[in-house]
Amino acid sequence: MAGPSALVLFGVTGDLARKKLLPAVYDLANRGLLPPGFGLVGFARRDWAAEHFAELVEDAVKEHARTEFREDVWKQLLEGIRFVPGDLADNEAFERLKATLTDLDESQGTGGNHAFYLSVPPGAFDVAVAQLRRHGLANRPKGSWRRVVIEKPFGHDLASARQLERKLGRAFEPSSIFRIDHYLGKETVQNLLAFRFANTMFEPIWNRTYIDHVQITMAEDIGIEGRAGYYDGIGAARDVIQNHLVQLLALTAMEEPTSFGADNLSAEKRKVLAAARTPSDLDAHTVHGQYGAGWAGGREVPGYLEEQGIPADSRTDTFAAIRVDIDNRRWAGVPFYLRTGKRLPRRVTEVALNLRRAPHLPFNGTDVRSLGSNALVLRIQPDEGITLRFGAKVPATPMELRDVNMDFGYDSSFAESSPEAYERLLLDVLLGSEPLFPQPEEVELSWKLLDPVLERWANLGTAPDHYVSGTWGPQSAADMLARDGFSWRRP
Ligand code: BG6
């Protein structure tokens, strides 16, 4: 349970706040994980009365919270809800914010412990951080804490990421800066650590001797959903590969950390990311694509260039696939393929470890060509669980073989439902617990991995490869794997 504290949400009128952050605050309160006098302050450029803001929070909670709505919990939360109207550049607004927080400290007992969540466009980080510093909000009085939370993208490339870190570092101590990668808040992603390091059975095969290649997929069936302003110019590789997929890669490939403390965990992630590289022939081993018109969920959908707010000549990637090699003893010669895309056939995220085929198949006279290789698939979402695929004898045949699946599902194994990623991460911010937040060196290493690819795509001067909405991406993605002798999984 978090101690006395207040959370200030900048950009509280945005999608993230409405769909994820505000509901997560309520779910935490409902689970008894917030202190009774918790303060929640919205800051936005709207001329709203506090009551209007409270109604907006209530609507967001009723529509999107994971747990049931309870009047008593809501009434208690309401006591600490405040709204501060103003622009980020407005000094008076920051003075009002300061007065509001002082008032919460006195009336709600928030104890001077304040977390500032910057759910604002990356271009606004600078001014927000500078204002917090200028108005003394970043300085913690003795015995209390001040923390800042930022959302990706952490910069646009390595140079801008470093610049952002320098600016944050001028206002906040390193241990007070929380970079959110919401994938690390997912139960199934944390389970990667449990699965790998709590069991004996998988470690012996978790290496180049048994694993042939790894596919990490994050597919979405949605398009850009009105987020043109954010998405265009950023694209799939920066939006998803740089953070979520590189983190999944690190957790899959790293060595066992001495502990799950932030420093030890990050040290292992950094070590493996430092050994990761993209192949030198980037044209053969990377693909960027863009969706055209097609079908999604049984209805016709427009292509990316026809979406509202997208320039007709945009070269933004909505699909990206890259091969990563890891130069160490465990993984030498095992390609990791990372792919993500919008408007693919379905929403699914998984890490699939494909094992080598048996060196000899003693089934004379039996067709074994249809037998796939063994695979271990960590199903991150939405059907959370783990699948083990292997060959089995088809009953009532002399010796016909077929691939079968052995499944673990969260739904059938646990009565508890998984908290939303943001519940866990917001609670960790309030507790000052750092392990689930990427450290700046990890962010730098993932830009180092991606920068050459992004540069290559920009220098090509051609449009991304076309794919029809509702298909698994451009033909070039299939060709990329075929050249290495593999094919993409159809999860
Ligand atoms: C976000 C991306 O980080 O993750 C979005 O910016 C994407 O483009 C989203 O839709 C997907 O998150 P999840 O948890 O639904 O897989």
Short mmCIF file of C-alpha atoms and ligand atoms in Angstrom, two decimals:
data_model
loop_
_atom_site.label_atom_id
_atom_site.label_comp_id
_atom_site.label_asym_id
_atom_site.label_seq_id
_atom_site.Cartn_x
_atom_site.Cartn_y
_atom_site.Cartn_z
CA MET A 1 0.00 0.00 0.00
CA ALA A 2 1.27 3.46 -0.92
CA GLY A 3 2.03 5.94 1.85
CA PRO A 4 0.57 9.47 2.07
CA SER A 5 0.95 11.06 -1.37
CA ALA A 6 -0.56 13.03 -4.23
CA LEU A 7 -0.41 12.38 -7.96
CA VAL A 8 -0.46 15.29 -10.39
CA LEU A 9 -1.54 14.40 -13.92
CA PHE A 10 -0.43 16.77 -16.66
CA GLY A 11 -2.34 16.15 -19.89
CA VAL A 12 -5.30 14.85 -17.97
CA THR A 13 -7.70 15.44 -20.89
CA GLY A 14 -5.80 12.99 -23.10
CA ASP A 15 -6.68 9.45 -24.11
CA LEU A 16 -4.11 7.80 -21.86
CA ALA A 17 -5.42 9.55 -18.76
CA ARG A 18 -9.05 8.76 -19.56
CA LYS A 19 -8.61 5.14 -20.61
CA LYS A 20 -5.74 4.00 -18.42
CA LEU A 21 -4.43 6.34 -15.71
CA LEU A 22 -7.63 7.55 -14.03
CA PRO A 23 -9.21 4.06 -14.04
CA ALA A 24 -5.96 2.63 -12.64
CA VAL A 25 -6.03 5.15 -9.76
CA TYR A 26 -9.59 4.08 -8.93
CA ASP A 27 -8.72 0.35 -9.19
CA LEU A 28 -5.83 0.87 -6.78
CA ALA A 29 -8.14 2.70 -4.36
CA ASN A 30 -10.72 -0.06 -4.71
CA ARG A 31 -8.08 -2.69 -3.89
CA GLY A 32 -7.14 -0.75 -0.77
CA LEU A 33 -3.68 0.13 -2.08
CA LEU A 34 -3.98 3.92 -1.82
CA PRO A 35 -3.87 5.81 1.46
CA PRO A 36 -7.21 7.23 2.68
CA GLY A 37 -6.23 10.87 2.03
CA PHE A 38 -4.76 10.30 -1.43
CA GLY A 39 -4.58 13.43 -3.60
CA LEU A 40 -5.30 13.42 -7.34
CA VAL A 41 -4.69 16.68 -9.18
CA GLY A 42 -5.56 17.24 -12.83
CA PHE A 43 -3.72 19.97 -14.71
CA ALA A 44 -4.90 21.02 -18.17
CA ARG A 45 -5.60 23.96 -20.42
CA ARG A 46 -9.35 23.93 -19.75
CA ASP A 47 -11.44 26.40 -17.91
CA TRP A 48 -13.12 23.80 -15.74
CA ALA A 49 -14.50 23.93 -12.24
CA ALA A 50 -13.26 21.21 -9.89
CA GLU A 51 -16.72 19.56 -10.02
CA HIS A 52 -16.57 19.26 -13.77
CA PHE A 53 -13.21 17.57 -13.55
CA ALA A 54 -14.51 15.18 -10.90
CA GLU A 55 -17.40 14.22 -13.22
CA LEU A 56 -14.90 13.52 -15.99
CA VAL A 57 -12.89 11.28 -13.68
CA GLU A 58 -16.05 9.47 -12.59
CA ASP A 59 -17.08 8.85 -16.21
CA ALA A 60 -13.62 7.55 -17.09
CA VAL A 61 -13.68 5.25 -14.07
CA LYS A 62 -17.17 3.93 -14.80
CA GLU A 63 -16.29 3.28 -18.41
CA HIS A 64 -12.79 1.86 -18.12
CA ALA A 65 -12.00 0.65 -14.58
CA ARG A 66 -11.24 -3.05 -14.19
CA THR A 67 -12.92 -3.46 -10.82
CA GLU A 68 -16.55 -2.76 -9.92
CA PHE A 69 -17.70 0.76 -9.08
CA ARG A 70 -18.30 1.27 -5.34
CA GLU A 71 -19.82 4.47 -4.03
CA ASP A 72 -17.84 4.41 -0.77
CA VAL A 73 -14.49 4.06 -2.55
CA TRP A 74 -15.41 6.76 -5.05
CA LYS A 75 -16.57 9.18 -2.32
CA GLN A 76 -13.31 8.79 -0.46
CA LEU A 77 -11.25 9.33 -3.62
CA LEU A 78 -13.35 12.38 -4.48
CA GLU A 79 -12.24 14.13 -1.26
CA GLY A 80 -8.70 14.40 -2.65
CA ILE A 81 -9.55 15.32 -6.26
CA ARG A 82 -8.52 18.82 -7.42
CA PHE A 83 -8.22 20.57 -10.77
CA VAL A 84 -5.76 23.28 -11.77
CA PRO A 85 -6.53 25.06 -15.04
CA GLY A 86 -3.61 26.45 -16.95
CA ASP A 87 -1.01 26.27 -19.64
CA LEU A 88 2.37 24.63 -19.10
CA ALA A 89 4.10 27.94 -19.80
CA ASP A 90 1.87 29.84 -17.35
CA ASN A 91 3.74 30.77 -14.16
CA GLU A 92 0.57 31.65 -12.32
CA ALA A 93 -0.87 28.23 -13.04
CA PHE A 94 2.19 26.61 -11.45
CA GLU A 95 1.81 28.83 -8.41
CA ARG A 96 -1.84 27.70 -8.23
CA LEU A 97 -0.65 24.10 -8.49
CA LYS A 98 1.79 24.70 -5.67
CA ALA A 99 -0.94 26.19 -3.48
CA THR A 100 -3.24 23.27 -4.30
CA LEU A 101 -0.58 20.76 -3.26
CA THR A 102 0.13 22.65 -0.05
CA ASP A 103 -3.58 22.60 0.68
CA LEU A 104 -3.73 18.84 0.04
CA ASP A 105 -0.77 18.33 2.36
CA GLU A 106 -2.73 20.09 5.08
CA SER A 107 -6.29 18.89 4.45
CA GLN A 108 -5.60 15.35 3.20
CA GLY A 109 -2.27 14.67 4.88
CA THR A 110 -0.37 13.99 1.65
CA GLY A 111 2.86 14.79 3.48
CA GLY A 112 4.67 16.74 0.76
CA ASN A 113 5.02 13.53 -1.29
CA HIS A 114 4.17 14.44 -4.87
CA ALA A 115 4.45 12.51 -8.13
CA PHE A 116 4.20 14.46 -11.39
CA TYR A 117 3.00 12.39 -14.34
CA LEU A 118 3.82 14.06 -17.67
CA SER A 119 1.21 12.59 -19.99
CA VAL A 120 1.94 15.33 -22.52
CA PRO A 121 3.45 15.30 -26.04
CA PRO A 122 7.25 14.83 -25.97
CA GLY A 123 7.70 18.40 -27.22
CA ALA A 124 6.19 19.64 -23.94
CA PHE A 125 8.49 17.70 -21.57
CA ASP A 126 11.09 20.45 -21.47
CA VAL A 127 8.79 23.23 -20.42
CA ALA A 128 6.93 21.06 -17.89
CA VAL A 129 10.16 19.97 -16.19
CA ALA A 130 11.59 23.50 -16.25
CA GLN A 131 8.40 24.87 -14.67
CA LEU A 132 8.39 22.24 -11.92
CA ARG A 133 11.95 23.22 -11.14
CA ARG A 134 11.37 26.96 -11.33
CA HIS A 135 8.42 26.83 -8.95
CA GLY A 136 10.22 24.68 -6.43
CA LEU A 137 7.96 21.69 -7.01
CA ALA A 138 10.83 19.36 -7.87
CA ASN A 139 12.64 20.05 -4.58
CA ARG A 140 11.66 17.70 -1.84
CA PRO A 141 11.35 19.08 1.64
CA LYS A 142 13.20 16.99 4.22
CA GLY A 143 11.50 13.68 4.89
CA SER A 144 9.30 13.74 1.78
CA TRP A 145 9.72 12.84 -1.88
CA ARG A 146 9.14 14.34 -5.33
CA ARG A 147 9.02 12.09 -8.42
CA VAL A 148 8.51 12.64 -12.12
CA VAL A 149 7.01 10.11 -14.52
CA ILE A 150 7.52 10.31 -18.26
CA GLU A 151 5.98 8.33 -21.07
CA LYS A 152 7.78 7.16 -24.16
CA PRO A 153 8.96 8.12 -26.70
CA PHE A 154 12.12 8.89 -24.73
CA GLY A 155 13.54 11.05 -27.51
CA HIS A 156 13.54 10.46 -31.25
CA ASP A 157 16.98 8.92 -31.52
CA LEU A 158 20.08 8.47 -29.36
CA ALA A 159 21.14 12.12 -29.42
CA SER A 160 17.71 13.48 -28.44
CA ALA A 161 17.28 10.79 -25.77
CA ARG A 162 20.54 11.94 -24.16
CA GLN A 163 19.42 15.53 -24.33
CA LEU A 164 16.13 14.65 -22.62
CA GLU A 165 17.99 12.83 -19.85
CA ARG A 166 20.21 15.84 -19.23
CA LYS A 167 17.17 18.08 -18.86
CA LEU A 168 15.40 15.70 -16.50
CA GLY A 169 18.60 15.32 -14.51
CA ARG A 170 18.81 19.07 -13.89
CA ALA A 171 15.48 19.01 -12.03
CA PHE A 172 15.22 15.56 -10.45
CA GLU A 173 17.56 13.07 -8.79
CA PRO A 174 18.13 9.89 -10.87
CA SER A 175 16.12 7.73 -8.48
CA SER A 176 13.17 10.15 -8.76
CA ILE A 177 12.79 9.77 -12.53
CA PHE A 178 10.39 7.02 -13.65
CA ARG A 179 10.32 6.14 -17.35
CA ILE A 180 7.17 4.20 -18.16
CA ASP A 181 7.25 1.26 -20.53
CA HIS A 182 3.84 -0.18 -19.79
CA TYR A 183 4.79 -3.62 -21.12
CA LEU A 184 6.96 -4.10 -18.04
CA GLY A 185 3.84 -3.62 -15.92
CA LYS A 186 2.08 -6.57 -17.56
CA GLU A 187 1.81 -9.71 -15.45
CA THR A 188 2.82 -11.93 -18.37
CA VAL A 189 5.97 -9.90 -18.94
CA GLN A 190 6.97 -10.16 -15.28
CA ASN A 191 6.19 -13.85 -15.52
CA LEU A 192 9.01 -14.15 -18.05
CA LEU A 193 11.36 -13.75 -15.08
CA ALA A 194 9.45 -16.27 -12.97
CA PHE A 195 9.27 -18.75 -15.83
CA ARG A 196 12.96 -18.53 -16.62
CA PHE A 197 14.44 -18.30 -13.16
CA ALA A 198 12.05 -20.20 -10.89
CA ASN A 199 12.18 -23.45 -12.86
CA THR A 200 14.89 -25.93 -13.69
CA MET A 201 13.30 -27.44 -16.74
CA PHE A 202 13.75 -24.64 -19.28
CA GLU A 203 17.24 -23.31 -18.55
CA PRO A 204 19.03 -26.28 -20.17
CA ILE A 205 17.34 -25.60 -23.52
CA TRP A 206 17.49 -21.79 -23.30
CA ASN A 207 20.47 -21.38 -25.61
CA ARG A 208 21.93 -21.82 -29.08
CA THR A 209 22.26 -25.58 -28.69
CA TYR A 210 18.48 -26.04 -28.68
CA ILE A 211 16.97 -22.84 -29.93
CA ASP A 212 16.96 -22.20 -33.62
CA HIS A 213 15.45 -18.73 -33.74
CA VAL A 214 13.16 -16.48 -31.72
CA GLN A 215 10.17 -14.48 -32.96
CA ILE A 216 8.82 -11.62 -30.89
CA THR A 217 5.54 -10.32 -32.29
CA MET A 218 3.29 -7.50 -31.22
CA ALA A 219 0.41 -7.34 -33.67
CA GLU A 220 -2.55 -4.99 -33.49
CA ASP A 221 -5.74 -5.05 -35.52
CA ILE A 222 -6.48 -1.37 -34.86
CA GLY A 223 -5.25 1.48 -37.05
CA ILE A 224 -3.98 4.75 -35.61
CA GLU A 225 -7.34 5.53 -33.97
CA GLY A 226 -7.25 9.30 -34.32
CA ARG A 227 -3.70 9.57 -33.00
CA ALA A 228 -2.29 11.10 -36.21
CA GLY A 229 -0.63 13.94 -34.29
CA TYR A 230 1.34 11.53 -32.15
CA TYR A 231 1.95 8.71 -34.61
CA ASP A 232 2.89 10.33 -37.90
CA GLY A 233 6.64 10.83 -38.11
CA ILE A 234 7.15 8.41 -35.21
CA GLY A 235 6.01 5.13 -36.73
CA ALA A 236 5.95 1.53 -35.60
CA ALA A 237 9.67 1.05 -34.95
CA ARG A 238 9.94 4.06 -32.61
CA ASP A 239 6.50 3.55 -31.09
CA VAL A 240 6.87 -0.11 -30.22
CA ILE A 241 10.19 -1.77 -31.14
CA GLN A 242 12.44 0.79 -29.43
CA ASN A 243 10.72 0.21 -26.10
CA HIS A 244 8.27 -2.70 -25.69
CA LEU A 245 9.92 -5.21 -28.03
CA VAL A 246 13.49 -4.40 -27.06
CA GLN A 247 12.50 -4.88 -23.40
CA LEU A 248 10.92 -8.26 -24.25
CA LEU A 249 14.10 -9.19 -26.10
CA ALA A 250 16.23 -8.21 -23.11
CA LEU A 251 14.12 -10.20 -20.63
CA THR A 252 14.13 -13.24 -22.92
CA ALA A 253 17.84 -13.22 -23.67
CA MET A 254 19.53 -11.86 -20.53
CA GLU A 255 21.43 -13.91 -17.96
CA GLU A 256 20.06 -14.52 -14.48
CA PRO A 257 20.30 -11.35 -12.38
CA THR A 258 21.75 -11.57 -8.86
CA SER A 259 18.42 -10.22 -7.62
CA PHE A 260 15.35 -8.57 -9.07
CA GLY A 261 16.42 -5.24 -7.58
CA ALA A 262 16.54 -2.37 -10.08
CA ASP A 263 20.34 -2.24 -10.36
CA ASN A 264 20.92 -5.95 -10.77
CA LEU A 265 18.07 -6.40 -13.20
CA SER A 266 19.11 -3.45 -15.28
CA ALA A 267 22.76 -4.59 -15.27
CA GLU A 268 21.76 -7.86 -16.97
CA LYS A 269 19.48 -6.12 -19.45
CA ARG A 270 22.26 -3.69 -20.32
CA LYS A 271 24.77 -6.47 -20.79
CA VAL A 272 22.63 -8.33 -23.29
CA LEU A 273 21.54 -5.18 -25.11
CA ALA A 274 25.17 -4.16 -25.47
CA ALA A 275 25.79 -7.49 -27.23
CA ALA A 276 22.79 -7.05 -29.54
CA ARG A 277 23.18 -5.70 -33.07
CA THR A 278 21.32 -5.56 -36.35
CA PRO A 279 23.00 -7.30 -39.32
CA SER A 280 25.15 -5.13 -41.57
CA ASP A 281 22.95 -5.75 -44.61
CA LEU A 282 19.96 -3.81 -43.33
CA ASP A 283 18.02 -4.01 -46.59
CA ALA A 284 17.94 -7.79 -46.36
CA HIS A 285 17.16 -7.99 -42.65
CA THR A 286 14.72 -5.18 -41.92
CA VAL A 287 11.34 -4.24 -43.34
CA HIS A 288 9.16 -1.19 -42.96
CA GLY A 289 5.61 -1.20 -44.25
CA GLN A 290 2.50 0.95 -44.35
CA TYR A 291 -1.10 -0.27 -44.43
CA GLY A 292 -3.36 0.38 -47.36
CA ALA A 293 -7.13 0.09 -47.37
CA GLY A 294 -8.58 -3.30 -46.51
CA TRP A 295 -10.68 -5.03 -43.91
CA ALA A 296 -10.69 -5.08 -40.12
CA GLY A 297 -13.26 -6.69 -37.86
CA GLY A 298 -15.63 -7.31 -40.78
CA ARG A 299 -15.69 -3.71 -42.02
CA GLU A 300 -13.85 -1.85 -44.73
CA VAL A 301 -11.13 0.45 -43.41
CA PRO A 302 -9.10 3.23 -45.06
CA GLY A 303 -5.39 3.08 -45.74
CA TYR A 304 -2.92 4.98 -43.54
CA LEU A 305 -2.61 7.81 -46.06
CA GLU A 306 -6.38 8.27 -46.07
CA GLU A 307 -6.58 8.53 -42.25
CA GLN A 308 -7.55 11.94 -40.91
CA GLY A 309 -4.59 14.23 -40.31
CA ILE A 310 -2.04 12.14 -42.25
CA PRO A 311 -0.19 13.92 -45.08
CA ALA A 312 -0.82 12.22 -48.43
CA ASP A 313 2.92 11.61 -48.93
CA SER A 314 3.70 10.34 -45.40
CA ARG A 315 6.42 7.69 -45.21
CA THR A 316 5.68 6.71 -41.64
CA ASP A 317 5.99 2.97 -40.98
CA THR A 318 2.94 1.24 -39.53
CA PHE A 319 4.70 -2.14 -39.74
CA ALA A 320 8.29 -2.86 -38.85
CA ALA A 321 10.33 -6.04 -38.67
CA ILE A 322 14.01 -6.34 -37.83
CA ARG A 323 16.48 -9.11 -37.24
CA VAL A 324 18.70 -8.81 -34.19
CA ASP A 325 21.76 -10.96 -33.48
CA ILE A 326 23.29 -11.30 -30.05
CA ASP A 327 27.04 -11.69 -29.88
CA ASN A 328 27.52 -13.83 -26.82
CA ARG A 329 28.09 -17.47 -25.96
CA ARG A 330 24.43 -18.24 -25.25
CA TRP A 331 22.96 -16.78 -28.43
CA ALA A 332 25.63 -16.67 -31.17
CA GLY A 333 23.97 -17.75 -34.42
CA VAL A 334 20.39 -17.52 -33.10
CA PRO A 335 18.47 -14.75 -34.87
CA PHE A 336 15.83 -12.84 -32.93
CA TYR A 337 13.11 -11.43 -35.18
CA LEU A 338 11.10 -8.51 -33.87
CA ARG A 339 7.92 -7.46 -35.67
CA THR A 340 5.05 -5.15 -34.99
CA GLY A 341 2.26 -3.66 -37.03
CA LYS A 342 -1.09 -1.92 -37.04
CA ARG A 343 -4.05 -3.27 -39.01
CA LEU A 344 -2.81 -6.85 -38.88
CA PRO A 345 -5.40 -9.65 -38.64
CA ARG A 346 -5.59 -9.73 -34.85
CA ARG A 347 -4.27 -8.29 -31.60
CA VAL A 348 -1.63 -10.58 -30.19
CA THR A 349 1.72 -10.27 -28.46
CA GLU A 350 3.95 -13.29 -27.99
CA VAL A 351 7.53 -14.44 -27.61
CA ALA A 352 8.06 -17.67 -29.55
CA LEU A 353 11.20 -19.73 -29.06
CA ASN A 354 11.52 -22.17 -31.92
CA LEU A 355 13.64 -25.18 -31.18
CA ARG A 356 15.91 -27.06 -33.55
CA ARG A 357 14.50 -30.13 -35.23
CA ALA A 358 15.56 -33.51 -33.88
CA PRO A 359 18.86 -34.49 -35.49
CA HIS A 360 17.38 -37.77 -36.69
CA LEU A 361 13.76 -38.87 -37.07
CA PRO A 362 13.56 -42.67 -36.94
CA PHE A 363 10.18 -42.97 -38.64
CA ASN A 364 10.82 -45.00 -41.73
CA GLY A 365 8.02 -44.71 -44.20
CA THR A 366 6.31 -41.90 -42.28
CA ASP A 367 5.97 -38.44 -43.71
CA VAL A 368 7.65 -36.18 -41.17
CA ARG A 369 7.86 -33.12 -43.39
CA SER A 370 4.61 -31.71 -42.04
CA LEU A 371 5.97 -31.89 -38.52
CA GLY A 372 6.97 -28.42 -37.35
CA SER A 373 9.77 -27.77 -34.93
CA ASN A 374 9.12 -27.80 -31.20
CA ALA A 375 8.22 -24.38 -29.89
CA LEU A 376 7.76 -22.67 -26.59
CA VAL A 377 5.42 -19.71 -26.89
CA LEU A 378 5.01 -17.15 -24.12
CA ARG A 379 1.61 -15.64 -24.80
CA ILE A 380 1.81 -12.09 -23.47
CA GLN A 381 -1.72 -11.06 -24.54
CA PRO A 382 -4.64 -11.23 -24.97
CA ASP A 383 -4.94 -15.00 -24.38
CA GLU A 384 -2.41 -14.95 -21.53
CA GLY A 385 -0.47 -18.14 -21.01
CA ILE A 386 2.24 -20.42 -22.31
CA THR A 387 2.13 -23.03 -25.08
CA LEU A 388 4.51 -25.88 -25.64
CA ARG A 389 4.28 -27.34 -29.14
CA PHE A 390 5.60 -30.81 -29.91
CA GLY A 391 4.94 -33.74 -32.21
CA ALA A 392 2.69 -36.64 -31.18
CA LYS A 393 1.45 -39.86 -32.69
CA VAL A 394 -2.02 -39.63 -34.19
CA PRO A 395 -4.15 -42.35 -32.56
CA ALA A 396 -5.19 -45.32 -34.69
CA THR A 397 -2.49 -44.77 -37.28
CA PRO A 398 0.60 -46.95 -37.63
CA MET A 399 2.89 -43.98 -36.91
CA GLU A 400 1.46 -40.79 -38.24
CA LEU A 401 2.75 -37.66 -36.53
CA ARG A 402 1.15 -34.33 -35.89
CA ASP A 403 1.98 -31.17 -33.93
CA VAL A 404 0.01 -30.74 -30.72
CA ASN A 405 -0.06 -28.04 -28.04
CA MET A 406 0.23 -28.25 -24.29
CA ASP A 407 -1.27 -25.13 -22.75
CA PHE A 408 -1.06 -23.15 -19.55
CA GLY A 409 -3.69 -20.41 -19.35
CA TYR A 410 -3.90 -17.75 -16.65
CA ASP A 411 -7.69 -17.93 -16.75
CA SER A 412 -7.89 -21.60 -15.90
CA SER A 413 -4.97 -21.72 -13.45
CA PHE A 414 -5.58 -18.65 -11.31
CA ALA A 415 -8.73 -17.25 -9.72
CA GLU A 416 -7.22 -13.75 -9.48
CA SER A 417 -7.52 -11.59 -12.59
CA SER A 418 -4.43 -9.71 -13.74
CA PRO A 419 -4.20 -6.05 -12.73
CA GLU A 420 -3.74 -3.60 -15.57
CA ALA A 421 -0.12 -2.67 -16.27
CA TYR A 422 -0.76 0.93 -15.19
CA GLU A 423 -2.11 -0.14 -11.80
CA ARG A 424 1.15 -1.85 -10.99
CA LEU A 425 3.32 0.91 -12.41
CA LEU A 426 1.48 3.79 -10.73
CA LEU A 427 1.65 1.96 -7.41
CA ASP A 428 5.39 1.39 -7.91
CA VAL A 429 5.91 5.10 -8.58
CA LEU A 430 4.14 5.94 -5.31
CA LEU A 431 6.19 3.32 -3.50
CA GLY A 432 9.43 4.46 -5.13
CA SER A 433 10.05 0.95 -6.45
CA GLU A 434 12.24 1.10 -9.57
CA PRO A 435 12.75 -2.40 -11.04
CA LEU A 436 9.91 -2.20 -13.55
CA PHE A 437 11.12 1.06 -15.08
CA PRO A 438 13.79 1.13 -17.80
CA GLN A 439 17.01 2.83 -16.74
CA PRO A 440 18.48 5.54 -19.01
CA GLU A 441 21.30 3.26 -20.18
CA GLU A 442 18.75 0.73 -21.45
CA VAL A 443 16.99 3.48 -23.36
CA GLU A 444 20.32 4.55 -24.89
CA LEU A 445 21.23 1.01 -25.89
CA SER A 446 17.92 0.45 -27.59
CA TRP A 447 18.38 3.63 -29.63
CA LYS A 448 21.89 2.46 -30.52
CA LEU A 449 20.33 -0.72 -31.87
CA LEU A 450 17.62 1.06 -33.80
CA ASP A 451 19.27 4.27 -35.04
CA PRO A 452 21.12 2.65 -37.98
CA VAL A 453 17.88 1.02 -39.14
CA LEU A 454 15.89 4.26 -38.94
CA GLU A 455 18.67 6.13 -40.73
CA ARG A 456 18.78 3.53 -43.47
CA TRP A 457 15.03 3.72 -44.01
CA ALA A 458 15.15 7.53 -44.11
CA ASN A 459 18.05 7.49 -46.58
CA LEU A 460 16.36 5.02 -48.89
CA GLY A 461 14.03 7.83 -49.90
CA THR A 462 11.30 5.36 -50.88
CA ALA A 463 7.86 4.77 -49.41
CA PRO A 464 7.47 1.89 -46.94
CA ASP A 465 6.27 -1.39 -48.46
CA HIS A 466 2.53 -1.55 -48.94
CA TYR A 467 0.30 -4.09 -47.23
CA VAL A 468 -3.42 -4.58 -47.26
CA SER A 469 -5.19 -3.92 -43.94
CA GLY A 470 -6.13 -7.21 -42.34
CA THR A 471 -3.09 -9.13 -43.64
CA TRP A 472 0.16 -10.06 -41.85
CA GLY A 473 2.21 -7.21 -43.35
CA PRO A 474 4.07 -6.69 -46.62
CA GLN A 475 5.37 -9.53 -48.77
CA SER A 476 8.89 -8.26 -48.06
CA ALA A 477 8.48 -9.38 -44.41
CA ALA A 478 7.80 -12.95 -45.51
CA ASP A 479 10.73 -12.75 -47.93
CA MET A 480 13.03 -11.48 -45.17
CA LEU A 481 12.45 -14.64 -43.12
CA ALA A 482 12.37 -16.96 -46.12
CA ARG A 483 15.91 -15.87 -47.00
CA ASP A 484 17.01 -17.18 -43.59
CA GLY A 485 15.05 -20.41 -44.11
CA PHE A 486 12.19 -19.55 -41.73
CA SER A 487 8.61 -18.35 -41.87
CA TRP A 488 6.63 -16.12 -39.55
CA ARG A 489 4.25 -17.68 -37.12
CA ARG A 490 0.55 -16.97 -37.66
CA PRO A 491 -0.45 -16.66 -34.01
C1 BG6 B 1 1.53 1.91 -26.95
C2 BG6 B 1 1.65 2.39 -28.37
O1 BG6 B 1 2.75 2.02 -26.29
O2 BG6 B 1 1.11 0.56 -26.93
C3 BG6 B 1 0.35 2.18 -29.12
O3 BG6 B 1 1.99 3.76 -28.39
C4 BG6 B 1 -0.14 0.76 -28.97
O4 BG6 B 1 0.52 2.51 -30.49
C5 BG6 B 1 -0.14 0.36 -27.50
O5 BG6 B 1 -1.45 0.68 -29.52
C6 BG6 B 1 -0.52 -1.10 -27.34
O6 BG6 B 1 -0.58 -1.43 -25.99
P1 BG6 B 1 -1.22 -2.80 -25.51
O7 BG6 B 1 -0.97 -2.84 -24.05
O8 BG6 B 1 -2.67 -2.74 -25.88
O9 BG6 B 1 -0.51 -3.87 -26.27
#
